[in-house]
Tab-separated table of C-alpha atoms and ligand atoms in Angstrom:
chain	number	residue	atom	x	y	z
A	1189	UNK	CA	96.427	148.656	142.922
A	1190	UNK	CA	94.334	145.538	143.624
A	1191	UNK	CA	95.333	142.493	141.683
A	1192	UNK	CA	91.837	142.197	140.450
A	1193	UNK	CA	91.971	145.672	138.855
A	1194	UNK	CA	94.912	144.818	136.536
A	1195	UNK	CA	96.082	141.256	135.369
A	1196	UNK	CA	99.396	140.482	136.898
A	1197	UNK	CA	101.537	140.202	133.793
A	1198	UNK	CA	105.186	139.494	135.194
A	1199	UNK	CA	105.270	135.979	137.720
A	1200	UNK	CA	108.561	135.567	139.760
A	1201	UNK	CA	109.079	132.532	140.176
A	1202	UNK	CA	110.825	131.241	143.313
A	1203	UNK	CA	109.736	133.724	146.351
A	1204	UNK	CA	113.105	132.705	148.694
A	1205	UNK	CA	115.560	135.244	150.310
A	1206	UNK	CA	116.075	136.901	146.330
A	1207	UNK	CA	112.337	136.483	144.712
A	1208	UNK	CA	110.532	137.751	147.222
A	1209	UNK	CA	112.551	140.816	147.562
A	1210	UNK	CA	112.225	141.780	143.855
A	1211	UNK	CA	108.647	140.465	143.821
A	1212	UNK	CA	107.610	143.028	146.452
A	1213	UNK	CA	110.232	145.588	144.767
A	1214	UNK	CA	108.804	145.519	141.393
A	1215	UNK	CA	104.770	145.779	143.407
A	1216	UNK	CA	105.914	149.176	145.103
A	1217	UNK	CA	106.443	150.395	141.298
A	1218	UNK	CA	102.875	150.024	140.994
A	1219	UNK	CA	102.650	147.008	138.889
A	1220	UNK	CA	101.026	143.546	139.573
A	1221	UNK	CA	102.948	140.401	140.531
A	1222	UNK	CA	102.167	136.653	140.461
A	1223	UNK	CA	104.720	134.541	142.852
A	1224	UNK	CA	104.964	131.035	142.586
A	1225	UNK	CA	106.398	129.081	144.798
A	1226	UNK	CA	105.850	125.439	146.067
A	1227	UNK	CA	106.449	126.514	149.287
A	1228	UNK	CA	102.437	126.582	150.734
A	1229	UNK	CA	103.002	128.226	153.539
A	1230	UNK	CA	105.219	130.969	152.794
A	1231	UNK	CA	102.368	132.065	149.860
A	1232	UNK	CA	99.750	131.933	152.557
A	1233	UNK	CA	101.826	134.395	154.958
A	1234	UNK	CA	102.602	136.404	151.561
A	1235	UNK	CA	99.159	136.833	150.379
A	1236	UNK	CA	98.071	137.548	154.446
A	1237	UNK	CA	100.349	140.337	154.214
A	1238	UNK	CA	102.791	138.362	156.573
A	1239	UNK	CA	106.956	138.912	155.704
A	1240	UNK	CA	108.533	134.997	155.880
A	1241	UNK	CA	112.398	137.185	156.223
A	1242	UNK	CA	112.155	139.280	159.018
A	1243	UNK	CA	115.739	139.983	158.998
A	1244	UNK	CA	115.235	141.687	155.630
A	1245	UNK	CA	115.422	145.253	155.966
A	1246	UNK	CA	112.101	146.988	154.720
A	1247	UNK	CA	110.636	144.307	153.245
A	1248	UNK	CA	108.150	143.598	155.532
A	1249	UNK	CA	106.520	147.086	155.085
A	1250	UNK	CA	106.302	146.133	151.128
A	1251	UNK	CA	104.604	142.935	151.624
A	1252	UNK	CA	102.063	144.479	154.927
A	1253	UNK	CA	100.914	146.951	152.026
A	1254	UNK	CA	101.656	145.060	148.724
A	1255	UNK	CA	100.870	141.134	150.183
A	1256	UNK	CA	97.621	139.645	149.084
A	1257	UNK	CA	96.935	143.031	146.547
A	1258	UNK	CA	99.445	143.740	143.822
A	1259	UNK	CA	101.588	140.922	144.787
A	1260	UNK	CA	99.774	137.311	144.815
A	1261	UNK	CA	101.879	134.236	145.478
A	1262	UNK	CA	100.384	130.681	144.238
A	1263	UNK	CA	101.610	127.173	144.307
A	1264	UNK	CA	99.742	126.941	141.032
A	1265	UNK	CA	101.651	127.116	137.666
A	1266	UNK	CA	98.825	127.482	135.731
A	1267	UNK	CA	97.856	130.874	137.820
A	1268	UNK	CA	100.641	132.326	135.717
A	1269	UNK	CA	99.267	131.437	132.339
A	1270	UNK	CA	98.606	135.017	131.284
A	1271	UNK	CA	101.881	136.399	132.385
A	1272	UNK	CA	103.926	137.094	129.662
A	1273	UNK	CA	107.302	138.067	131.259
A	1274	UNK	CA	108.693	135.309	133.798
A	1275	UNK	CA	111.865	135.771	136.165
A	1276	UNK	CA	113.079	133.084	137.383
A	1277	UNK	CA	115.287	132.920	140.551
A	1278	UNK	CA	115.237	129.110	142.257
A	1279	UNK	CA	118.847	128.083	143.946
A	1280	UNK	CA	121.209	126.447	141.855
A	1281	UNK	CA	123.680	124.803	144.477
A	1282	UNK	CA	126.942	122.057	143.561
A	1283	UNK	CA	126.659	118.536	144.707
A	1284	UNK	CA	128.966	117.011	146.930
A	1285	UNK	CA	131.802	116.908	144.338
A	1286	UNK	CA	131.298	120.272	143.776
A	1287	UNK	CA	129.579	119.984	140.336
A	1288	UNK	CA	126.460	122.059	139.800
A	1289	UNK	CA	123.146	120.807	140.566
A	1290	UNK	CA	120.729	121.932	138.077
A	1291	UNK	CA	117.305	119.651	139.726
A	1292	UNK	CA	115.596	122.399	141.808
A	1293	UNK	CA	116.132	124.951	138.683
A	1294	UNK	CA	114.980	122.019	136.344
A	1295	UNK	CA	111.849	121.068	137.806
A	1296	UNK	CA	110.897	124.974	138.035
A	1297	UNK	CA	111.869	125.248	134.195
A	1298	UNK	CA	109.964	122.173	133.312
A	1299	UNK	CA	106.422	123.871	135.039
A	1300	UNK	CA	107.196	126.982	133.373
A	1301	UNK	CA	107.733	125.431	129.922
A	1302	UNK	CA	104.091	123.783	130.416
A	1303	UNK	CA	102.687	127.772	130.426
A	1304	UNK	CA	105.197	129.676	128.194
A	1305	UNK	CA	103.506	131.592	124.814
A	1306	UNK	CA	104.880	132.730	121.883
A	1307	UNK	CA	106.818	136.284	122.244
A	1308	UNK	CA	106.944	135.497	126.476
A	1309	UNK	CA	109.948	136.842	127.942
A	1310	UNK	CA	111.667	134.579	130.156
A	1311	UNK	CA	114.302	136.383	132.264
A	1312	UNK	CA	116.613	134.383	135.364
A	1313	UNK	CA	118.513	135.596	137.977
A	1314	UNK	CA	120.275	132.589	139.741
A	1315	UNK	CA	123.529	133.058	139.502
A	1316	UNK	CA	124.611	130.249	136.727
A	1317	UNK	CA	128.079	129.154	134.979
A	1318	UNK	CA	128.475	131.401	132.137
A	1319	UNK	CA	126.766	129.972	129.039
A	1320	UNK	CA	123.772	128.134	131.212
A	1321	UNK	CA	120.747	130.375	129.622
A	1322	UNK	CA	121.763	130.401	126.184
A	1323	UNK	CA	122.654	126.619	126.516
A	1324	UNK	CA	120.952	124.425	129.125
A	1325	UNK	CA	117.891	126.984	130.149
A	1326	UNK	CA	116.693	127.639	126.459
A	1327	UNK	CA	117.445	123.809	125.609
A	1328	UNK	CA	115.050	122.792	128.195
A	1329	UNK	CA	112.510	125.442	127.978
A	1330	UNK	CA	112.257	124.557	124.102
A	1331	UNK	CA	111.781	120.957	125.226
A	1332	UNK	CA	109.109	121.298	127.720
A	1333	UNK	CA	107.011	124.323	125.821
A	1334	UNK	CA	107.405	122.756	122.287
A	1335	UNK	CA	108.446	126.429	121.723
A	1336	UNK	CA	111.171	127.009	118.836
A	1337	UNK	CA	114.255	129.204	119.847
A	1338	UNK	CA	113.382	132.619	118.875
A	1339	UNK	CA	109.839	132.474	119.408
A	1340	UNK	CA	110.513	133.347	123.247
A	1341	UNK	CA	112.496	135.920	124.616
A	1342	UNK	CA	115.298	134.818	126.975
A	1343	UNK	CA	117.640	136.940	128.743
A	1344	UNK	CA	119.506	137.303	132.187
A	1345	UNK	CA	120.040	139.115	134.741
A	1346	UNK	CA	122.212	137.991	138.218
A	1347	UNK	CA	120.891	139.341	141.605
A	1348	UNK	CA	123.138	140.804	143.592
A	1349	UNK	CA	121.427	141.697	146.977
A	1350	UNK	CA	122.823	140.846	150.338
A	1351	UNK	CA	120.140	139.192	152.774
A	1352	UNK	CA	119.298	141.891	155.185
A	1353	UNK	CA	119.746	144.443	152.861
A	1354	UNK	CA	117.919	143.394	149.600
A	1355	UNK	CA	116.036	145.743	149.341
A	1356	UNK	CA	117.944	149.034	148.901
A	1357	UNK	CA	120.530	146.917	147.003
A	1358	UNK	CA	117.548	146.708	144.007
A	1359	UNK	CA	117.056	150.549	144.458
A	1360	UNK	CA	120.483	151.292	144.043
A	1361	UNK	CA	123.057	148.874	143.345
A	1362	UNK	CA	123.392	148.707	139.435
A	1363	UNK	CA	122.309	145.973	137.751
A	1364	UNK	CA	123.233	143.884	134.609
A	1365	UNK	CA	121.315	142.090	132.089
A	1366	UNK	CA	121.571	140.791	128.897
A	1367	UNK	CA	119.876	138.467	125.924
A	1368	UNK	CA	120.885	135.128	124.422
A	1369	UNK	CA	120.311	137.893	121.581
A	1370	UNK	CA	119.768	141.268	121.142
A	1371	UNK	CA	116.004	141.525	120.841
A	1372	UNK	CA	116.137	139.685	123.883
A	1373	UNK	CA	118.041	141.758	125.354
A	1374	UNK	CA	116.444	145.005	124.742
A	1375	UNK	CA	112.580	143.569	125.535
A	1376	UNK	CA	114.195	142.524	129.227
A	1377	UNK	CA	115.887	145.860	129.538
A	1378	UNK	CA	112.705	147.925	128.299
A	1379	UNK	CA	110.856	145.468	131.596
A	1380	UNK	CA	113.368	145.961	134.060
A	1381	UNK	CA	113.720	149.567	132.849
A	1382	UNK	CA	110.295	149.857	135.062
A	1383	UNK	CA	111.260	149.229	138.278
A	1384	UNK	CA	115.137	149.049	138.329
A	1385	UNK	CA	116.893	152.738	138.193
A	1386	UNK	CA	120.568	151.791	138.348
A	1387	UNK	CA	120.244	149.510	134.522
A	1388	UNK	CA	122.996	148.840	132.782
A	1389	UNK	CA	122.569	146.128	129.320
A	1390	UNK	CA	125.372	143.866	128.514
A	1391	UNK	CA	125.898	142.382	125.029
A	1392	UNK	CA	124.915	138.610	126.311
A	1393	UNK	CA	123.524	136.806	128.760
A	1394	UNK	CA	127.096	135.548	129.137
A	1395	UNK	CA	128.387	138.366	130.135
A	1396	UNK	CA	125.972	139.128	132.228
A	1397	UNK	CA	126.494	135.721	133.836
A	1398	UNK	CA	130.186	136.319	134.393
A	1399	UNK	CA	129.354	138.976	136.044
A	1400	UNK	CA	127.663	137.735	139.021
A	1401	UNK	CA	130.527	134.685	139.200
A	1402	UNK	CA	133.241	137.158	139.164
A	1403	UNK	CA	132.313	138.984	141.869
A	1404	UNK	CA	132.224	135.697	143.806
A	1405	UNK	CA	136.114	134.341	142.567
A	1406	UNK	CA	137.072	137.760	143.638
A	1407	UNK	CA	135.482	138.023	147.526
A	1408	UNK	CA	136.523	134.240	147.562
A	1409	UNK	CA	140.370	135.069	146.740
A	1410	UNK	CA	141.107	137.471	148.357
A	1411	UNK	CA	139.070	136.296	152.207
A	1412	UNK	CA	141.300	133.197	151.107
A	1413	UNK	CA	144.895	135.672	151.270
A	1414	UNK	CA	143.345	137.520	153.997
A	1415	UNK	CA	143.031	134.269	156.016
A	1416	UNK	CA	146.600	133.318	154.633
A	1417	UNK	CA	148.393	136.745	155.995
A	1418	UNK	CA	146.359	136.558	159.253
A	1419	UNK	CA	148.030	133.410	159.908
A	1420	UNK	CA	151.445	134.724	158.595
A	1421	UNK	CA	151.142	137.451	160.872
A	1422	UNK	CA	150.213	135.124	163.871
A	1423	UNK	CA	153.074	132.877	163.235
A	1424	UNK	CA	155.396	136.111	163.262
A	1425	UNK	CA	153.904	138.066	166.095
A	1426	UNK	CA	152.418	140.813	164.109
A	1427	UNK	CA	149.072	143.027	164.831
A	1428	UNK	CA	147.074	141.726	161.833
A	1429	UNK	CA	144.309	144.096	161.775
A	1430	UNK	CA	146.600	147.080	162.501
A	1431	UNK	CA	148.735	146.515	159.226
A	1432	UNK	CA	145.772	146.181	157.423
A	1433	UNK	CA	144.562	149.450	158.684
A	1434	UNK	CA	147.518	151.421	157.123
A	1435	UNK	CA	147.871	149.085	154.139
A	1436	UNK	CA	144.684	149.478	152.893
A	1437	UNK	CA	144.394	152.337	150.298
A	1438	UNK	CA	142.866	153.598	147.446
A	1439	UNK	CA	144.376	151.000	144.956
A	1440	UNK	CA	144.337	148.070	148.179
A	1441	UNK	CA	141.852	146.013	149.431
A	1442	UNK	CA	142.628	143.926	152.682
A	1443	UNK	CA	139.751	141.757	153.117
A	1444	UNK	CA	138.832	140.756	156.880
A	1445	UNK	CA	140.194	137.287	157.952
A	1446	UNK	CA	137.693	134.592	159.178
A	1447	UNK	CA	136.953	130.915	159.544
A	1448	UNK	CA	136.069	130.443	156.048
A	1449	UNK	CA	133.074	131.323	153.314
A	1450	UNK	CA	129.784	130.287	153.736
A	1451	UNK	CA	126.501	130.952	152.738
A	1452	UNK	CA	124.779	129.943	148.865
A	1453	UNK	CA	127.169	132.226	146.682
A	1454	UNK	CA	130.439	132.600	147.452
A	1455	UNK	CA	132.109	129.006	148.400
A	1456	UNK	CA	129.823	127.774	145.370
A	1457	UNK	CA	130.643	130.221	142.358
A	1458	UNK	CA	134.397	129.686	141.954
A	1459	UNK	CA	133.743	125.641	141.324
A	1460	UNK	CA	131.274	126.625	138.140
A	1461	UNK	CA	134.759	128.247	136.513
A	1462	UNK	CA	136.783	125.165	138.364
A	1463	UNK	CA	134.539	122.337	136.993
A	1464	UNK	CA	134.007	123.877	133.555
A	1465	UNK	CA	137.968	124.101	133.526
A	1466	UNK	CA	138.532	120.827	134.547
A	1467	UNK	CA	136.045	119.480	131.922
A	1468	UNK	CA	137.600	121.281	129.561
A	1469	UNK	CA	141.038	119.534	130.389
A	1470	UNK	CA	142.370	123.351	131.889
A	1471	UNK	CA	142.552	123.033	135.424
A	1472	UNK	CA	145.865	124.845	134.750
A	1473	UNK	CA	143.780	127.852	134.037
A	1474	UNK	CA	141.876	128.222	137.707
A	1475	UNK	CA	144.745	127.382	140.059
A	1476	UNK	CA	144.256	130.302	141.960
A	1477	UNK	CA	140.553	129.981	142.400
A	1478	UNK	CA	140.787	126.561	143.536
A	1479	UNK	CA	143.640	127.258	146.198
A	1480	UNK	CA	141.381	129.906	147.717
A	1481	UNK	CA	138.495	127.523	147.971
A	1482	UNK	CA	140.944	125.255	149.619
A	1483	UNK	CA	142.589	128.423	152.091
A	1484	UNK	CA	139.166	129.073	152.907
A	1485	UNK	CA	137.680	125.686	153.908
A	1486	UNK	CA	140.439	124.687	155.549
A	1487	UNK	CA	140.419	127.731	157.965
A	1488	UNK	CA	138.535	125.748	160.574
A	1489	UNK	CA	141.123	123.307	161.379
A	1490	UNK	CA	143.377	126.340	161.763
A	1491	UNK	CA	140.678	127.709	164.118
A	1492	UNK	CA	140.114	124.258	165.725
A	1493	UNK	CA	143.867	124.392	166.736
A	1494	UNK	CA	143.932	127.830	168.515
A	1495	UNK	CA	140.749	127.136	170.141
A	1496	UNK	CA	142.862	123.648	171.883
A	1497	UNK	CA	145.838	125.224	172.569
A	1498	UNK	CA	143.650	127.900	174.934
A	1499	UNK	CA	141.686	125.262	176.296
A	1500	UNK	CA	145.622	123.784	177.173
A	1501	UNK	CA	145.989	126.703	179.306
A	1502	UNK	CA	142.531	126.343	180.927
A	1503	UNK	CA	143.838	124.414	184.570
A	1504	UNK	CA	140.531	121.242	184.055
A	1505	UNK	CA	140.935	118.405	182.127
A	1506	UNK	CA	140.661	118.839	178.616
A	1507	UNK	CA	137.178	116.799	178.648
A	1508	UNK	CA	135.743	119.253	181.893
A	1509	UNK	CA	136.243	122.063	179.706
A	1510	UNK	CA	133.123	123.839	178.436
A	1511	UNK	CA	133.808	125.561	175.264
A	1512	UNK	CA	131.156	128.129	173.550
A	1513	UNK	CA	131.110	128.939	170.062
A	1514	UNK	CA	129.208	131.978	169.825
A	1515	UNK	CA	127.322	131.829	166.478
A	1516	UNK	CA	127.187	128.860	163.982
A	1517	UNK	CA	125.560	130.762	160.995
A	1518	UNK	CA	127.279	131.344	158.406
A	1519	UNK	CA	127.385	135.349	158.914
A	1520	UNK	CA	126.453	137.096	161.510
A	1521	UNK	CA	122.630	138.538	161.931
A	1522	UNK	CA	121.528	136.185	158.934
A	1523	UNK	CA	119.456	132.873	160.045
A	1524	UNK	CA	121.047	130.478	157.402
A	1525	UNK	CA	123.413	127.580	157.757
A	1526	UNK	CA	124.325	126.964	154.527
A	1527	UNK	CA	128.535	125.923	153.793
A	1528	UNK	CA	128.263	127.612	157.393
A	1529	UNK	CA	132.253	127.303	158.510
A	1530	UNK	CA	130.986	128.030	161.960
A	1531	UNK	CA	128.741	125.081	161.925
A	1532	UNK	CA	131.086	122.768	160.481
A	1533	UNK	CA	133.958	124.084	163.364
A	1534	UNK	CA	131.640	123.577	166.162
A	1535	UNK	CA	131.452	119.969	164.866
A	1536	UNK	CA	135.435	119.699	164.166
A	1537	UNK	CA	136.034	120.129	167.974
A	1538	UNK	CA	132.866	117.658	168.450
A	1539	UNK	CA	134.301	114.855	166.530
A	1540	UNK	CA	138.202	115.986	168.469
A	1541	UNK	CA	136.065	114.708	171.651
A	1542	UNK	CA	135.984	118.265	173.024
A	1543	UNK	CA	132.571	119.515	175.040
A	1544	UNK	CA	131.534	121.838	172.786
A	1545	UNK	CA	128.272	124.267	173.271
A	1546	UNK	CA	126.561	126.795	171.587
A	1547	UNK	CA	125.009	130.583	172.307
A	1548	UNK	CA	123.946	132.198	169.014
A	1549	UNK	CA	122.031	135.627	169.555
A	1550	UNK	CA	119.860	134.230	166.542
A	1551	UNK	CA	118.563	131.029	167.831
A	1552	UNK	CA	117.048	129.315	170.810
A	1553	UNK	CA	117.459	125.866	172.514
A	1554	UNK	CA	115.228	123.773	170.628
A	1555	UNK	CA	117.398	125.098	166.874
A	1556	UNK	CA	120.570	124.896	168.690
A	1557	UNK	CA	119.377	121.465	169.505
A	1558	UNK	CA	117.937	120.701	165.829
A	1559	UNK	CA	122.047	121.240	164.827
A	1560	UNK	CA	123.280	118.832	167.347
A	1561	UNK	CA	124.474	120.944	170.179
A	1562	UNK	CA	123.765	122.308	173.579
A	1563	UNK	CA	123.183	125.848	174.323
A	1564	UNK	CA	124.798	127.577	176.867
A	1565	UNK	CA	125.009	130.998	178.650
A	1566	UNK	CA	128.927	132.076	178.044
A	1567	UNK	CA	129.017	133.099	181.765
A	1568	UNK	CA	128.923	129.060	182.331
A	1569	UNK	CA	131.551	128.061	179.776
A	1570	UNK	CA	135.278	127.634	180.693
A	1571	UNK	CA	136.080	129.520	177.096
A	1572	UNK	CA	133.812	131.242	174.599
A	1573	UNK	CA	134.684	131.863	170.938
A	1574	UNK	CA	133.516	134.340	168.918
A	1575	UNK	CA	133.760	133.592	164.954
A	1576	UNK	CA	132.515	136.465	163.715
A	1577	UNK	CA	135.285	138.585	165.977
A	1578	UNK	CA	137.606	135.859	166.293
A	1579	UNK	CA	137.886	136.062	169.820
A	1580	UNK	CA	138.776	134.742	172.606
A	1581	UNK	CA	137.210	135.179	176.094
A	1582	UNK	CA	137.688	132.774	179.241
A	1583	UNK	CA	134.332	132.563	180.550
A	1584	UNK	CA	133.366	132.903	184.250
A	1585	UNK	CA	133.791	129.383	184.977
A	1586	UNK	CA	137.568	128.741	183.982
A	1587	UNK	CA	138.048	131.181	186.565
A	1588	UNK	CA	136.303	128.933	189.079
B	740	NAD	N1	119.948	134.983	148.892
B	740	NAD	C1	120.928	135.703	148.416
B	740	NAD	O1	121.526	136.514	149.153
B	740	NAD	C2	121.309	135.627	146.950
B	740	NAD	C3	122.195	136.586	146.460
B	740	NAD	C4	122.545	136.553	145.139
B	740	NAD	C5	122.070	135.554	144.310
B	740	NAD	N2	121.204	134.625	144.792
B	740	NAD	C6	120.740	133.615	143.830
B	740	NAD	O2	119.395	133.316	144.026
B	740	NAD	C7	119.203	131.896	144.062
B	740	NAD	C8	118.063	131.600	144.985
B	740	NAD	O3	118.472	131.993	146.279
B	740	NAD	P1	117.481	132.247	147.470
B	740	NAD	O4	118.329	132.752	148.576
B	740	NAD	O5	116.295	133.015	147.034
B	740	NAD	O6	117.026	130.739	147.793
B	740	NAD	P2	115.878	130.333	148.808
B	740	NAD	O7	116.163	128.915	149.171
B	740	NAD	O8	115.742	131.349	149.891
B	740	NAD	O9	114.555	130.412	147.938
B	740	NAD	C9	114.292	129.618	146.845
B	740	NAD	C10	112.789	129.547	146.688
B	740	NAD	O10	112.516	128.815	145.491
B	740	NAD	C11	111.383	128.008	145.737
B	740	NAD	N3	111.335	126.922	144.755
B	740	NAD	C12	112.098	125.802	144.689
B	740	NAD	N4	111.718	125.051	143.645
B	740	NAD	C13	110.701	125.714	143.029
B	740	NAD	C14	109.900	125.432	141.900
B	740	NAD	N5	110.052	124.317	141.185
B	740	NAD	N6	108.968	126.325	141.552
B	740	NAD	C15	108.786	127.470	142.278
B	740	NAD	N7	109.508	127.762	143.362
B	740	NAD	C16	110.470	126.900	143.732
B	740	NAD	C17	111.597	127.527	147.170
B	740	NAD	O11	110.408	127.039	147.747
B	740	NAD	C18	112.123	128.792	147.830
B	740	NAD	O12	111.094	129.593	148.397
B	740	NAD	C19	120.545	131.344	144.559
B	740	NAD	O13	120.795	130.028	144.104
B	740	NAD	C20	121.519	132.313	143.965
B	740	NAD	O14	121.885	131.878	142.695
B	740	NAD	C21	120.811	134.639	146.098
């Protein structure tokens, strides 16, 4: 359906790795979507048809057939005037003490408080500390519409797709909302109802925001004990990834062992539960979730010191040696460098004096270069790593 033809009446605002996704989701149900984003270029390749992610699954089908038609991205606030339901999904990330930094999600809730109506829906998805859209999100959406509470609707509801495979996550994977009341939650459930089939309302927005950070404390725990028994069973000489083969069961979960978390959601979500605690003078009450963030970032020194003691048995000078780290995303097949561990390695050994260069499948010399490092074919390095393997392999030159 052209755009022309029907109004859009739902905007998304915020068409990154998660809006854009649902935005082009909720167009293949047939209805008309405004995007807004300040990003200019990215709405000029979305309304040419163009996919910005290539290395999301699918999408780029959606947007060839949807871009430019029933999905329209703007810079322009104002384009969204008539909309009456608004999802908002903008990052939320934590500043260098780890505290939540609510400015990017501010600045899009300001602009969006300029257009809201009486009986709008307002619905976000970034994942927040539990409590954010009842508290902070309807406080400032009050203040910049002039709106009173209760003459919007405001709800949530936490995305949970996987970059790369966004897409059939929507379609399938169930997802959670709920209101900061209960009409609000039942007008955002009757909308999503439309183009989500796996819908499941909670009794708050709360819960649904726990929801989201759980997940999170839970992958971040236990990668942090999976990283603690891999080096356990290092130090005692046992196949790690054998015992975890026969220990895993039904009721047990080994997670994979690795040199730490990266990426925008799981090294950030256990410090919204860790900084609320602390505020609330009960750091007793997150111990564990703060340990694991520790166990987790701390993984690269561990890897740091495996990767010297093979260069020790490499017969060159320790500064002749070449050493490859194969990858410095933060997961493997996905272009993004955020909290990357493997990043933040490849500069440990760096700043240890060691020659350190890079070959990552995903990017050429001149982004290798724009992180600070040389690239390298692994046939010319005296030892390659792989991070996402955690391997070792002496390349052809040791053997020189
Ligand atoms: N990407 C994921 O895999 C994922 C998974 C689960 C949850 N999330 C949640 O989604 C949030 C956003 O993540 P993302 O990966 O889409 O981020 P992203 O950086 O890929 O995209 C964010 C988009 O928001 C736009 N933006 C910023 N300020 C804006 C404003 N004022 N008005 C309009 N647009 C604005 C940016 O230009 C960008 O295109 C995360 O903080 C997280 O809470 C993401």
């Amino acid at each position: 359906m052209e755009i022309s033809d029907k109004r859009a009446e739902i905007a998304v605002i915020g068409l990154g790795n998660a809006g854009l996704p649902l935005a082009a989701v909720i167009a293949d149900r047939g209805m008309a979507v405004l995007g807004v984003d300040i990003n200019e270029e990215r709405c000029w390749q979305i309304n040419q048809g163009a996919n910005p992610i290539p290395e999301e699954k699918g999408l780029g089908e959606l947007i060839a057939q949807h871009g430019g038609r029933s999905l329209i991205a703007t810079t322009d606030f104002e384009d969204a005037r008539g909309c009456k339901s608004f999802i908002v999904i903008v990052p939320l990330l934590v500043d260098e003490s780890n505290h939540p930094d609510f400015s990017i999600m501010e600045k899009a809730l300001q602009s969006l408080g300029r257009i809201l109506k009486k009986g709008d829906l307002v619905v976000l998805e970034t994942t927040f500390p539990p409590g954010t859209t009842s508290g902070r999100v309807r406080r400032l959406l009050c203040e910049s519409s002039g709106l009173a509470e209760g003459e919007f609707f405001l709800a949530y509801s936490p995305e949970r797709i996987m970059t790369g495979y966004s897409i059939s996550r929507l379609r399938e994977f169930p997802k959670v909302i709920g209101g900061t009341d209960e009409e609000s939650g039942l007008v955002a459930y009757q909308l999503y109802r439309q183009f989500i089939s796996n819908l499941h309302l909670v009794s708050s927005a709360s819960v649904a925001e726990m929801t989201k950070v759980m997940e999170g404390c839970y992958r971040d725990v236990n990668i942090a004990l999976a990283n603690e028994l891999y080096k356990i069973c290092q130090d005692l000489g046992v196949d790690f990834f054998e015992a975890r083969e026969m220990a895993c069961h039904q009721f047990c979960h080994i997670h994979l062992p690795s040199t730490g978390v990266g990426g925008h959601c799981i090294p950030v979500y256990p410090w919204f539960l860790i900084k609320e605690m602390e505020r609330r003078e009960a750091f007793d009450k997150c111990r564990l979730l703060h340990t694991s963030r520790i166990i987790n970032d701390d993984m690269i020194h561990y890897w740091a010191e495996r990767i010297l003691l093979q260069c020790l048995r490499i017969n060159k000078p320790l500064s002749d040696i070449k050493i490859c780290i194969k990858g410095i995303t933060f997961r493997a097949g996905v272009r993004e460098f955020y909290h990357s561990r493997n990043l933040a390695l490849a500069k440990l050994l760096c700043d240890r004096g060691l020659n350190v260069y890079v070959a990552d499948p995903l990017l050429d010399e001149s982004e290798v270069a724009a992180r600070g490092f040389r690239s390298i074919n692994p046939d010319e390095a005296d030892l390659v790593f792989d991070p996402f393997q955690l391997s070792f392999e002496p390349g052809r030159a040791s053997q020189d």
